[in-house]
C-alpha atoms as a printed R data frame, in Angstrom:
    type eleno elety resid chain resno       x       y       z
1   ATOM     1    CA   UNK     A     1  94.881 165.852 107.782
2   ATOM     2    CA   UNK     A     2  97.234 166.567 104.884
3   ATOM     3    CA   UNK     A     3 100.387 168.610 105.342
4   ATOM     4    CA   UNK     A     4 100.706 172.072 103.870
5   ATOM     5    CA   UNK     A     5 103.240 172.709 101.071
6   ATOM     6    CA   UNK     A     6 105.339 174.634 103.552
7   ATOM     7    CA   UNK     A     7 105.537 171.539 105.742
8   ATOM     8    CA   UNK     A     8 106.274 169.026 102.984
9   ATOM     9    CA   UNK     A     9 108.591 170.975 100.690
10  ATOM    10    CA   UNK     A    10 112.066 171.553 102.071
11  ATOM    11    CA   UNK     A    11 114.649 173.769 100.474
12  ATOM    12    CA   UNK     A    12 117.824 172.068  99.292
13  ATOM    13    CA   UNK     A    13 120.606 172.295 101.851
14  ATOM    14    CA   UNK     A    14 122.663 174.662  99.680
15  ATOM    15    CA   UNK     A    15 119.804 177.153  99.401
16  ATOM    16    CA   UNK     A    16 119.393 177.152 103.172
17  ATOM    17    CA   UNK     A    17 123.138 177.788 103.518
18  ATOM    18    CA   UNK     A    18 122.819 180.671 101.107
19  ATOM    19    CA   UNK     A    19 120.031 182.215 103.167
20  ATOM    20    CA   UNK     A    20 122.148 181.945 106.315
21  ATOM    21    CA   UNK     A    21 125.117 183.822 104.804
22  ATOM    22    CA   UNK     A    22 126.639 186.889 106.422
23  ATOM    23    CA   UNK     A    23 125.225 189.954 104.657
24  ATOM    24    CA   UNK     A    24 126.045 192.840 106.997
25  ATOM    25    CA   UNK     A    25 128.895 194.376 108.947
26  ATOM    26    CA   UNK     A    26 126.902 193.914 112.146
27  ATOM    27    CA   UNK     A    27 126.875 190.135 111.684
28  ATOM    28    CA   UNK     A    28 130.617 190.116 111.047
29  ATOM    29    CA   UNK     A    29 131.183 192.104 114.257
30  ATOM    30    CA   UNK     A    30 128.954 189.761 116.236
31  ATOM    31    CA   UNK     A    31 130.975 186.714 115.220
32  ATOM    32    CA   UNK     A    32 134.357 188.338 115.707
33  ATOM    33    CA   UNK     A    33 135.511 188.793 112.114
34  ATOM    34    CA   UNK     A    34 135.822 192.590 112.446
35  ATOM    35    CA   UNK     A    35 135.798 195.003 115.384
36  ATOM    36    CA   UNK     A    36 133.244 197.703 116.107
37  ATOM    37    CA   UNK     A    37 135.814 200.316 115.100
38  ATOM    38    CA   UNK     A    38 136.419 198.545 111.792
39  ATOM    39    CA   UNK     A    39 132.697 198.304 111.169
40  ATOM    40    CA   UNK     A    40 132.248 202.043 111.692
41  ATOM    41    CA   UNK     A    41 135.009 202.785 109.184
42  ATOM    42    CA   UNK     A    42 133.549 200.409 106.592
43  ATOM    43    CA   UNK     A    43 130.010 201.757 106.296
44  ATOM    44    CA   UNK     A    44 130.883 203.475 103.035
45  ATOM    45    CA   UNK     A    45 132.398 200.308 101.588
46  ATOM    46    CA   UNK     A    46 129.361 198.201 102.541
47  ATOM    47    CA   UNK     A    47 127.109 200.842 100.983
48  ATOM    48    CA   UNK     A    48 129.007 200.843  97.688
49  ATOM    49    CA   UNK     A    49 129.749 197.110  97.399
50  ATOM    50    CA   UNK     A    50 127.489 194.301  98.512
51  ATOM    51    CA   UNK     A    51 128.421 191.872 101.275
52  ATOM    52    CA   UNK     A    52 127.611 188.161 101.223
53  ATOM    53    CA   UNK     A    53 129.782 185.455 102.789
54  ATOM    54    CA   UNK     A    54 128.572 181.868 103.242
55  ATOM    55    CA   UNK     A    55 129.242 180.576 106.724
56  ATOM    56    CA   UNK     A    56 131.142 177.680 105.164
57  ATOM    57    CA   UNK     A    57 133.604 180.059 103.491
58  ATOM    58    CA   UNK     A    58 133.816 182.343 106.536
59  ATOM    59    CA   UNK     A    59 134.757 179.235 108.518
60  ATOM    60    CA   UNK     A    60 137.949 178.964 106.456
61  ATOM    61    CA   UNK     A    61 139.216 182.329 107.727
62  ATOM    62    CA   UNK     A    62 142.247 182.015 109.985
63  ATOM    63    CA   UNK     A    63 141.618 184.765 112.523
64  ATOM    64    CA   UNK     A    64 145.137 184.336 113.909
65  ATOM    65    CA   UNK     A    65 146.531 185.607 110.594
66  ATOM    66    CA   UNK     A    66 144.394 188.743 110.738
67  ATOM    67    CA   UNK     A    67 144.445 190.763 107.536
68  ATOM    68    CA   UNK     A    68 147.078 188.407 106.039
69  ATOM    69    CA   UNK     A    69 144.637 185.512 105.757
70  ATOM    70    CA   UNK     A    70 144.086 184.812 102.033
71  ATOM    71    CA   UNK     A    71 140.453 183.843 102.643
72  ATOM    72    CA   UNK     A    72 139.713 186.960 104.664
73  ATOM    73    CA   UNK     A    73 141.206 189.215 102.001
74  ATOM    74    CA   UNK     A    74 138.870 187.801  99.379
75  ATOM    75    CA   UNK     A    75 135.729 187.931 101.522
76  ATOM    76    CA   UNK     A    76 135.770 190.549 104.302
77  ATOM    77    CA   UNK     A    77 135.194 194.230 103.392
78  ATOM    78    CA   UNK     A    78 138.249 196.403 103.977
79  ATOM    79    CA   UNK     A    79 139.110 200.088 104.060
80  ATOM    80    CA   UNK     A    80 141.435 199.461 101.109
81  ATOM    81    CA   UNK     A    81 138.329 199.317  98.906
82  ATOM    82    CA   UNK     A    82 138.145 203.097  99.083
83  ATOM    83    CA   UNK     A    83 139.891 204.163  95.874
84  ATOM    84    CA   UNK     A    84 143.237 205.868  96.364
85  ATOM    85    CA   UNK     A    85 143.731 209.518  95.454
86  ATOM    86    CA   UNK     A    86 146.103 209.274  92.501
87  ATOM    87    CA   UNK     A    87 148.794 211.990  92.248
88  ATOM    88    CA   UNK     A    88 149.054 214.210  89.169
89  ATOM    89    CA   UNK     A    89 151.802 212.112  87.566
90  ATOM    90    CA   UNK     A    90 149.651 208.976  87.778
91  ATOM    91    CA   UNK     A    91 146.655 210.791  86.332
92  ATOM    92    CA   UNK     A    92 148.823 211.932  83.433
93  ATOM    93    CA   UNK     A    93 149.905 208.345  82.726
94  ATOM    94    CA   UNK     A    94 146.303 207.146  82.937
95  ATOM    95    CA   UNK     A    95 145.275 209.871  80.490
96  ATOM    96    CA   UNK     A    96 147.907 208.718  77.992
97  ATOM    97    CA   UNK     A    97 146.864 205.068  78.251
98  ATOM    98    CA   UNK     A    98 143.103 205.252  78.652
99  ATOM    99    CA   UNK     A    99 142.087 208.808  77.764
100 ATOM   100    CA   UNK     A   100 140.822 209.461  81.316
101 ATOM   101    CA   UNK     A   101 142.487 210.701  84.505
102 ATOM   102    CA   UNK     A   102 141.406 207.723  86.620
103 ATOM   103    CA   UNK     A   103 142.020 204.177  85.340
104 ATOM   104    CA   UNK     A   104 139.253 202.330  87.146
105 ATOM   105    CA   UNK     A   105 135.916 201.963  85.405
106 ATOM   106    CA   UNK     A   106 132.569 200.474  86.368
107 ATOM   107    CA   UNK     A   107 132.324 198.459  83.136
108 ATOM   108    CA   UNK     A   108 135.889 197.160  83.401
109 ATOM   109    CA   UNK     A   109 135.891 194.659  80.522
110 ATOM   110    CA   UNK     A   110 133.029 196.023  78.410
111 ATOM   111    CA   UNK     A   111 130.102 193.832  79.495
112 ATOM   112    CA   UNK     A   112 127.710 196.719  78.924
113 ATOM   113    CA   UNK     A   113 129.613 198.236  76.014
114 ATOM   114    CA   UNK     A   114 129.272 194.955  74.110
115 ATOM   115    CA   UNK     A   115 125.700 194.198  75.217
116 ATOM   116    CA   UNK     A   116 123.941 192.779  72.138
117 ATOM   117    CA   UNK     A   117 120.607 192.036  73.831
118 ATOM   118    CA   UNK     A   118 119.303 192.247  77.389
119 ATOM   119    CA   UNK     A   119 121.587 190.067  79.567
120 ATOM   120    CA   UNK     A   120 123.699 188.975  76.574
121 ATOM   121    CA   UNK     A   121 127.219 190.230  75.838
122 ATOM   122    CA   UNK     A   122 128.684 189.413  72.405
123 ATOM   123    CA   UNK     A   123 132.348 190.297  72.715
124 ATOM   124    CA   UNK     A   124 133.853 187.338  70.850
125 ATOM   125    CA   UNK     A   125 132.928 186.221  67.356
126 ATOM   126    CA   UNK     A   126 131.847 182.623  67.934
127 ATOM   127    CA   UNK     A   127 130.750 182.828  71.561
128 ATOM   128    CA   UNK     A   128 128.428 184.929  73.677
129 ATOM   129    CA   UNK     A   129 128.079 185.585  77.400
130 ATOM   130    CA   UNK     A   130 124.713 185.122  79.111
131 ATOM   131    CA   UNK     A   131 124.344 186.976  82.421
132 ATOM   132    CA   UNK     A   132 122.073 184.490  84.135
133 ATOM   133    CA   UNK     A   133 121.905 185.887  87.668
134 ATOM   134    CA   UNK     A   134 123.270 188.749  89.755
135 ATOM   135    CA   UNK     A   135 123.431 186.527  92.847
136 ATOM   136    CA   UNK     A   136 126.698 185.064  94.136
137 ATOM   137    CA   UNK     A   137 127.295 182.866  97.166
138 ATOM   138    CA   UNK     A   138 130.246 185.152  97.961
139 ATOM   139    CA   UNK     A   139 130.670 188.732  96.786
140 ATOM   140    CA   UNK     A   140 134.417 188.683  96.234
141 ATOM   141    CA   UNK     A   141 136.233 191.877  97.162
142 ATOM   142    CA   UNK     A   142 138.333 191.721  93.961
143 ATOM   143    CA   UNK     A   143 135.415 191.024  91.594
144 ATOM   144    CA   UNK     A   144 135.611 192.783  88.221
145 ATOM   145    CA   UNK     A   145 131.801 193.080  88.239
146 ATOM   146    CA   UNK     A   146 131.508 194.400  91.808
147 ATOM   147    CA   UNK     A   147 129.874 197.636  90.613
148 ATOM   148    CA   UNK     A   148 127.383 195.750  88.402
149 ATOM   149    CA   UNK     A   149 126.340 193.624  91.385
150 ATOM   150    CA   UNK     A   150 125.118 196.574  93.463
151 ATOM   151    CA   UNK     A   151 121.397 196.730  94.101
152 ATOM   152    CA   UNK     A   152 121.393 200.079  92.329
153 ATOM   153    CA   UNK     A   153 123.070 198.660  89.215
154 ATOM   154    CA   UNK     A   154 120.526 196.589  87.343
155 ATOM   155    CA   UNK     A   155 121.239 197.188  83.671
156 ATOM   156    CA   UNK     A   156 123.393 194.083  83.135
157 ATOM   157    CA   UNK     A   157 120.721 191.799  84.578
158 ATOM   158    CA   UNK     A   158 117.507 193.530  83.476
159 ATOM   159    CA   UNK     A   159 114.945 191.986  81.183
160 ATOM   160    CA   UNK     A   160 113.794 188.496  80.265
161 ATOM   161    CA   UNK     A   161 115.970 186.032  78.405
162 ATOM   162    CA   UNK     A   162 113.665 185.922  75.373
163 ATOM   163    CA   UNK     A   163 115.476 188.679  73.484
164 ATOM   164    CA   UNK     A   164 118.798 187.012  74.240
165 ATOM   165    CA   UNK     A   165 117.549 183.713  72.826
166 ATOM   166    CA   UNK     A   166 116.225 185.481  69.747
167 ATOM   167    CA   UNK     A   167 119.668 187.020  69.192
168 ATOM   168    CA   UNK     A   168 121.366 183.652  69.638
169 ATOM   169    CA   UNK     A   169 119.039 182.042  67.091
170 ATOM   170    CA   UNK     A   170 119.713 184.804  64.562
171 ATOM   171    CA   UNK     A   171 123.511 184.618  64.854
172 ATOM   172    CA   UNK     A   172 124.656 181.284  63.504
173 ATOM   173    CA   UNK     A   173 128.322 182.184  64.005
174 ATOM   174    CA   UNK     A   174 127.838 181.699  67.777
175 ATOM   175    CA   UNK     A   175 128.787 178.135  68.736
176 ATOM   176    CA   UNK     A   176 129.309 178.489  72.491
177 ATOM   177    CA   UNK     A   177 127.348 180.232  75.238
178 ATOM   178    CA   UNK     A   178 129.198 181.187  78.423
179 ATOM   179    CA   UNK     A   179 126.971 181.279  81.503
180 ATOM   180    CA   UNK     A   180 128.077 183.840  84.044
181 ATOM   181    CA   UNK     A   181 126.620 186.239  86.579
182 ATOM   182    CA   UNK     A   182 126.852 186.744  89.459
183 ATOM   183    CA   UNK     A   183 127.114 182.999  89.666
184 ATOM   184    CA   UNK     A   184 125.035 180.991  87.171
185 ATOM   185    CA   UNK     A   185 124.776 178.069  89.596
186 ATOM   186    CA   UNK     A   186 122.878 180.293  92.037
187 ATOM   187    CA   UNK     A   187 119.718 179.437  90.064
188 ATOM   188    CA   UNK     A   188 117.782 176.265  90.802
189 ATOM   189    CA   UNK     A   189 118.323 172.984  88.990
190 ATOM   190    CA   UNK     A   190 114.952 173.370  87.275
191 ATOM   191    CA   UNK     A   191 115.827 176.818  85.925
192 ATOM   192    CA   UNK     A   192 119.179 175.531  84.724
193 ATOM   193    CA   UNK     A   193 117.625 172.453  83.133
194 ATOM   194    CA   UNK     A   194 115.093 174.564  81.219
195 ATOM   195    CA   UNK     A   195 117.834 176.931  80.099
196 ATOM   196    CA   UNK     A   196 120.016 174.100  78.788
197 ATOM   197    CA   UNK     A   197 117.014 172.629  76.995
198 ATOM   198    CA   UNK     A   198 116.316 175.942  75.225
199 ATOM   199    CA   UNK     A   199 119.961 176.353  74.285
200 ATOM   200    CA   UNK     A   200 120.057 172.787  72.983
201 ATOM   201    CA   UNK     A   201 117.194 173.598  70.597
202 ATOM   202    CA   UNK     A   202 119.394 176.106  68.723
203 ATOM   203    CA   UNK     A   203 121.093 173.987  66.028
204 ATOM   204    CA   UNK     A   204 124.355 175.940  65.691
205 ATOM   205    CA   UNK     A   205 125.088 175.976  69.443
206 ATOM   206    CA   UNK     A   206 127.472 173.163  70.355
207 ATOM   207    CA   UNK     A   207 128.766 173.883  73.847
208 ATOM   208    CA   UNK     A   208 128.060 175.675  77.116
209 ATOM   209    CA   UNK     A   209 130.724 176.931  79.479
210 ATOM   210    CA   UNK     A   210 129.716 177.585  83.092
211 ATOM   211    CA   UNK     A   211 131.878 179.973  85.111
212 ATOM   212    CA   UNK     A   212 131.160 179.426  88.790
213 ATOM   213    CA   UNK     A   213 132.792 179.798  92.218
214 ATOM   214    CA   UNK     A   214 130.266 177.504  93.909
215 ATOM   215    CA   UNK     A   215 132.778 174.650  94.283
216 ATOM   216    CA   UNK     A   216 134.984 177.193  96.083
217 ATOM   217    CA   UNK     A   217 132.541 179.143  98.211
218 ATOM   218    CA   UNK     A   218 129.523 176.835  98.645
219 ATOM   219    CA   UNK     A   219 130.480 173.284  97.626
220 ATOM   220    CA   UNK     A   220 127.158 171.910  98.900
221 ATOM   221    CA   UNK     A   221 125.667 173.404  95.708
222 ATOM   222    CA   UNK     A   222 127.422 170.730  93.632
223 ATOM   223    CA   UNK     A   223 124.827 168.019  94.208
224 ATOM   224    CA   UNK     A   224 124.191 164.752  92.392
225 ATOM   225    CA   UNK     A   225 121.017 166.321  90.973
226 ATOM   226    CA   UNK     A   226 122.975 169.250  89.576
227 ATOM   227    CA   UNK     A   227 125.508 166.909  87.982
228 ATOM   228    CA   UNK     A   228 122.649 164.943  86.425
229 ATOM   229    CA   UNK     A   229 121.268 168.133  84.886
230 ATOM   230    CA   UNK     A   230 124.653 169.116  83.469
231 ATOM   231    CA   UNK     A   231 125.318 165.640  82.094
232 ATOM   232    CA   UNK     A   232 121.873 165.159  80.520
233 ATOM   233    CA   UNK     A   233 122.055 167.882  77.849
234 ATOM   234    CA   UNK     A   234 123.157 167.147  74.294
235 ATOM   235    CA   UNK     A   235 125.460 170.167  74.483
236 ATOM   236    CA   UNK     A   236 129.063 169.811  75.567
237 ATOM   237    CA   UNK     A   237 129.241 171.302  79.063
238 ATOM   238    CA   UNK     A   238 132.503 172.634  80.524
239 ATOM   239    CA   UNK     A   239 132.721 173.978  84.060
240 ATOM   240    CA   UNK     A   240 135.280 176.640  84.969
241 ATOM   241    CA   UNK     A   241 135.960 177.036  88.678
242 ATOM   242    CA   UNK     A   242 137.687 180.013  90.314
243 ATOM   243    CA   UNK     A   243 140.103 178.792  92.974
244 ATOM   244    CA   UNK     A   244 142.684 181.407  93.956
245 ATOM   245    CA   UNK     A   245 144.444 179.718  96.884
246 ATOM   246    CA   UNK     A   246 144.997 176.182  98.178
247 ATOM   247    CA   UNK     A   247 143.255 177.118 101.438
248 ATOM   248    CA   UNK     A   248 140.072 176.927  99.357
249 ATOM   249    CA   UNK     A   249 140.767 173.304  98.331
250 ATOM   250    CA   UNK     A   250 139.051 171.808 101.362
251 ATOM   251    CA   UNK     A   251 137.627 168.295 101.613
252 ATOM   252    CA   UNK     A   252 134.098 169.500 100.641
253 ATOM   253    CA   UNK     A   253 135.527 171.413  97.673
254 ATOM   254    CA   UNK     A   254 137.489 168.359  96.516
255 ATOM   255    CA   UNK     A   255 134.377 166.214  96.843
256 ATOM   256    CA   UNK     A   256 132.408 168.704  94.741
257 ATOM   257    CA   UNK     A   257 135.039 168.612  92.002
258 ATOM   258    CA   UNK     A   258 135.148 164.808  92.129
259 ATOM   259    CA   UNK     A   259 131.361 164.689  91.761
260 ATOM   260    CA   UNK     A   260 131.541 166.797  88.608
261 ATOM   261    CA   UNK     A   261 134.377 164.692  87.196
262 ATOM   262    CA   UNK     A   262 132.518 161.456  87.893
263 ATOM   263    CA   UNK     A   263 129.635 162.864  85.828
264 ATOM   264    CA   UNK     A   264 131.971 163.342  82.877
265 ATOM   265    CA   UNK     A   265 132.095 167.149  83.076
266 ATOM   266    CA   UNK     A   266 135.450 168.595  81.902
267 ATOM   267    CA   UNK     A   267 136.848 170.927  84.564
268 ATOM   268    CA   UNK     A   268 139.012 174.017  84.183
269 ATOM   269    CA   UNK     A   269 140.117 176.762  86.549
270 ATOM   270    CA   UNK     A   270 140.899 180.424  86.209
271 ATOM   271    CA   UNK     A   271 142.558 182.435  88.942
272 ATOM   272    CA   UNK     A   272 143.237 186.116  89.478
273 ATOM   273    CA   UNK     A   273 146.702 187.313  90.453
274 ATOM   274    CA   UNK     A   274 145.976 188.993  93.790
275 ATOM   275    CA   UNK     A   275 148.607 190.826  95.804
276 ATOM   276    CA   UNK     A   276 148.813 189.422  99.315
277 ATOM   277    CA   UNK     A   277 146.712 186.380  98.412
278 ATOM   278    CA   UNK     A   278 148.574 184.332  95.807
279 ATOM   279    CA   UNK     A   279 151.294 186.506  94.238
280 ATOM   280    CA   UNK     A   280 154.189 184.185  95.085
281 ATOM   281    CA   UNK     A   281 155.730 181.214  93.311
282 ATOM   282    CA   UNK     A   282 154.971 178.876  96.212
283 ATOM   283    CA   UNK     A   283 151.302 179.888  96.424
284 ATOM   284    CA   UNK     A   284 150.666 179.526  92.691
285 ATOM   285    CA   UNK     A   285 152.765 176.371  92.225
286 ATOM   286    CA   UNK     A   286 150.906 174.586  95.003
287 ATOM   287    CA   UNK     A   287 147.525 175.756  93.703
288 ATOM   288    CA   UNK     A   288 148.129 174.736  90.085
289 ATOM   289    CA   UNK     A   289 149.729 171.397  91.014
290 ATOM   290    CA   UNK     A   290 146.881 170.400  93.325
291 ATOM   291    CA   UNK     A   291 144.197 171.455  90.845
292 ATOM   292    CA   UNK     A   292 145.927 169.456  88.114
293 ATOM   293    CA   UNK     A   293 146.053 166.375  90.336
294 ATOM   294    CA   UNK     A   294 142.321 166.770  91.010
295 ATOM   295    CA   UNK     A   295 141.594 166.673  87.286
296 ATOM   296    CA   UNK     A   296 141.084 170.438  86.980
297 ATOM   297    CA   UNK     A   297 143.168 172.164  84.324
298 ATOM   298    CA   UNK     A   298 144.335 175.707  85.152
299 ATOM   299    CA   UNK     A   299 143.882 177.711  81.956
300 ATOM   300    CA   UNK     A   300 143.931 181.416  82.853
301 ATOM   301    CA   UNK     A   301 145.771 183.525  85.412
302 ATOM   302    CA   UNK     A   302 144.195 186.946  85.105
303 ATOM   303    CA   UNK     A   303 146.003 190.199  85.703
304 ATOM   304    CA   UNK     A   304 143.577 192.211  87.864
305 ATOM   305    CA   UNK     A   305 141.069 194.348  85.964
306 ATOM   306    CA   UNK     A   306 140.706 198.081  86.530
307 ATOM   307    CA   UNK     A   307 137.598 197.809  88.702
308 ATOM   308    CA   UNK     A   308 136.792 200.395  91.402
309 ATOM   309    CA   UNK     A   309 137.631 199.235  94.899
310 ATOM   310    CA   UNK     A   310 140.343 196.726  93.935
311 ATOM   311    CA   UNK     A   311 143.555 198.781  94.081
312 ATOM   312    CA   UNK     A   312 144.915 196.790  97.040
313 ATOM   313    CA   UNK     A   313 145.182 193.651  94.888
314 ATOM   314    CA   UNK     A   314 147.224 195.178  92.057
315 ATOM   315    CA   UNK     A   315 150.794 194.337  91.058
316 ATOM   316    CA   UNK     A   316 153.092 195.176  88.173
317 ATOM   317    CA   UNK     A   317 152.945 193.214  84.921
318 ATOM   318    CA   UNK     A   318 156.653 192.384  85.300
319 ATOM   319    CA   UNK     A   319 155.937 190.711  88.637
320 ATOM   320    CA   UNK     A   320 153.314 188.481  87.047
321 ATOM   321    CA   UNK     A   321 155.663 187.610  84.192
322 ATOM   322    CA   UNK     A   322 158.460 186.750  86.609
323 ATOM   323    CA   UNK     A   323 156.112 184.456  88.530
324 ATOM   324    CA   UNK     A   324 155.166 182.617  85.337
325 ATOM   325    CA   UNK     A   325 158.815 182.161  84.369
326 ATOM   326    CA   UNK     A   326 159.621 180.747  87.802
327 ATOM   327    CA   UNK     A   327 156.642 178.387  87.650
328 ATOM   328    CA   UNK     A   328 157.850 176.663  84.490
329 ATOM   329    CA   UNK     A   329 160.254 174.479  86.411
330 ATOM   330    CA   UNK     A   330 157.868 173.814  89.269
331 ATOM   331    CA   UNK     A   331 154.663 172.422  87.734
332 ATOM   332    CA   UNK     A   332 153.842 170.241  84.707
333 ATOM   333    CA   UNK     A   333 153.299 172.046  81.418
334 ATOM   334    CA   UNK     A   334 149.551 171.226  81.221
335 ATOM   335    CA   UNK     A   335 149.142 172.703  84.713
336 ATOM   336    CA   UNK     A   336 150.514 176.110  83.669
337 ATOM   337    CA   UNK     A   337 147.798 178.635  82.806
338 ATOM   338    CA   UNK     A   338 148.167 181.501  80.376
339 ATOM   339    CA   UNK     A   339 148.817 184.862  82.071
340 ATOM   340    CA   UNK     A   340 146.285 187.196  80.453
341 ATOM   341    CA   UNK     A   341 145.062 190.768  80.516
342 ATOM   342    CA   UNK     A   342 141.592 191.931  79.522
343 ATOM   343    CA   UNK     A   343 141.985 195.095  77.492
344 ATOM   344    CA   UNK     A   344 139.861 197.735  79.264
345 ATOM   345    CA   UNK     A   345 136.616 198.504  77.479
346 ATOM   346    CA   UNK     A   346 135.942 195.067  76.015
347 ATOM   347    CA   UNK     A   347 138.474 194.648  73.195
348 ATOM   348    CA   UNK     A   348 139.344 191.117  74.384
349 ATOM   349    CA   UNK     A   349 142.152 189.258  76.149
350 ATOM   350    CA   UNK     A   350 145.833 189.354  75.343
351 ATOM   351    CA   UNK     A   351 148.491 186.969  76.548
352 ATOM   352    CA   UNK     A   352 151.097 188.697  78.694
353 ATOM   353    CA   UNK     A   353 153.456 185.785  78.003
354 ATOM   354    CA   UNK     A   354 153.299 185.936  74.209
355 ATOM   355    CA   UNK     A   355 153.337 189.730  73.932
356 ATOM   356    CA   UNK     A   356 156.259 192.130  73.659
357 ATOM   357    CA   UNK     A   357 155.957 194.573  76.561
358 ATOM   358    CA   UNK     A   358 157.913 197.799  76.895
359 ATOM   359    CA   UNK     A   359 157.854 200.306  79.747
360 ATOM   360    CA   UNK     A   360 157.578 203.750  78.228
361 ATOM   361    CA   UNK     A   361 157.435 205.610  81.553
362 ATOM   362    CA   UNK     A   362 158.048 204.722  85.194
363 ATOM   363    CA   UNK     A   363 157.161 206.922  88.150
364 ATOM   364    CA   UNK     A   364 156.783 206.579  91.895
365 ATOM   365    CA   UNK     A   365 156.353 208.595  95.057
366 ATOM   366    CA   UNK     A   366 156.287 207.688  98.728
367 ATOM   367    CA   UNK     A   367 153.046 205.690  98.383
368 ATOM   368    CA   UNK     A   368 152.590 204.198  94.925
369 ATOM   369    CA   UNK     A   369 154.519 203.258  91.817
370 ATOM   370    CA   UNK     A   370 153.276 203.162  88.256
371 ATOM   371    CA   UNK     A   371 154.194 202.546  84.659
372 ATOM   372    CA   UNK     A   372 153.006 203.241  81.141
373 ATOM   373    CA   UNK     A   373 153.357 200.157  78.966
374 ATOM   374    CA   UNK     A   374 153.236 199.558  75.257
375 ATOM   375    CA   UNK     A   375 152.036 196.018  74.670
376 ATOM   376    CA   UNK     A   376 152.544 194.535  71.221
377 ATOM   377    CA   UNK     A   377 150.535 191.353  70.924
378 ATOM   378    CA   UNK     A   378 150.529 188.880  68.024
379 ATOM   379    CA   UNK     A   379 146.773 188.362  68.359
380 ATOM   380    CA   UNK     A   380 143.912 189.194  70.657
381 ATOM   381    CA   UNK     A   381 142.779 185.926  72.253
382 ATOM   382    CA   UNK     A   382 139.404 184.615  70.999
383 ATOM   383    CA   UNK     A   383 139.347 187.269  68.288
384 ATOM   384    CA   UNK     A   384 140.235 187.296  64.605
385 ATOM   385    CA   UNK     A   385 142.227 190.494  65.018
386 ATOM   386    CA   UNK     A   386 145.865 190.327  63.974
387 ATOM   387    CA   UNK     A   387 148.824 191.952  65.727
388 ATOM   388    CA   UNK     A   388 148.173 195.245  67.446
389 ATOM   389    CA   UNK     A   389 149.773 197.662  69.872
390 ATOM   390    CA   UNK     A   390 148.036 198.645  73.101
391 ATOM   391    CA   UNK     A   391 148.904 201.360  75.624
392 ATOM   392    CA   UNK     A   392 148.261 200.274  79.182
393 ATOM   393    CA   UNK     A   393 148.797 201.912  82.588
394 ATOM   394    CA   UNK     A   394 149.400 200.073  85.840
395 ATOM   395    CA   UNK     A   395 149.793 201.365  89.406
396 ATOM   396    CA   UNK     A   396 150.497 199.523  92.642
397 ATOM   397    CA   UNK     A   397 151.282 200.305  96.269
398 ATOM   398    CA   UNK     A   398 154.973 200.974  96.737
399 ATOM   399    CA   UNK     A   399 154.819 199.221 100.094
400 ATOM   400    CA   UNK     A   400 153.643 196.069  98.317
401 ATOM   401    CA   UNK     A   401 156.483 193.590  98.353
402 ATOM   402    CA   UNK     A   402 156.775 192.233  94.822
403 ATOM   403    CA   UNK     A   403 159.084 189.379  95.762
404 ATOM   404    CA   UNK     A   404 158.745 185.887  94.317
């Protein structure tokens, strides 16, 4: 008697791990990551922002450190995700910089504002962003797309890819497609292989960049079969990982990176400057040095975007600049990323190292501090725009220690 398909076809190990992820507060209570009291206070957070934590990544949480654990802060929902009530002086500064009283915005970097076709953002002249999937192995608490990833927010991921491919074919100035999500490696190898084949049939496309946290949050996804798919296309494939702390550079993560390198895939990393997670010289120096020694080049350190529910992670621009200055004597030059800011609304990235930054106003009260900046940049990164001046507002908790 022959076996049924259900008996003979097994899911890849990584997909089974994904299915077994924590997806509710109740599960986190059951396994001791949060208390019942914490769970009751976080119902609103879990309603507004999705929860998914692979058991592998949850296993990296040091419960003895409590809320200070850098893994926990990135993964476990927290009351700090409720947006703070900004005082009148902060609202006035936000109004001057952004034209609105509250700085946070659902479409923080203009994914929807620059949507050229369903699931395709064309923000840069010679490259376009394809939103392949809304699924992530881990829904990071600092994510700049955390509002887009809600079940109720479908517009960034709606529609087939046919219109996006038609747009790509019609725009010969586009040479690179950036695969993002969610996490683009959450799709199956077959889906990815078909996608790369279709992209490879467009003559003016030369390269594909894949932005993924799978090596960080679910390293079992980086299989030999996946590496074969990535290495078999005629396009140049670059993989950008998102390690934020050395606690994430576990043996399985290192093996995943080594597997990609062995397949000839160039590896890069971008991190986000996160208060309480990695905003110290020691934390960043160790991270960048170890990545560099693993054959992964750090190329961006992002200043946090103005996304709802991320206020806890914010710091001043001056603090980020001071960290970068201190890092110059600690790590090799090629291991130093560029400290960048995405201009709210989708105007592109600017380097906070190459720009002239002036504080026009500074205010604080018993809870938060803030500043109005004028940023004069020689050029917007990845754009043909010349020098310009940008007004920008930043606020951070006054209790946040901004020491190096």
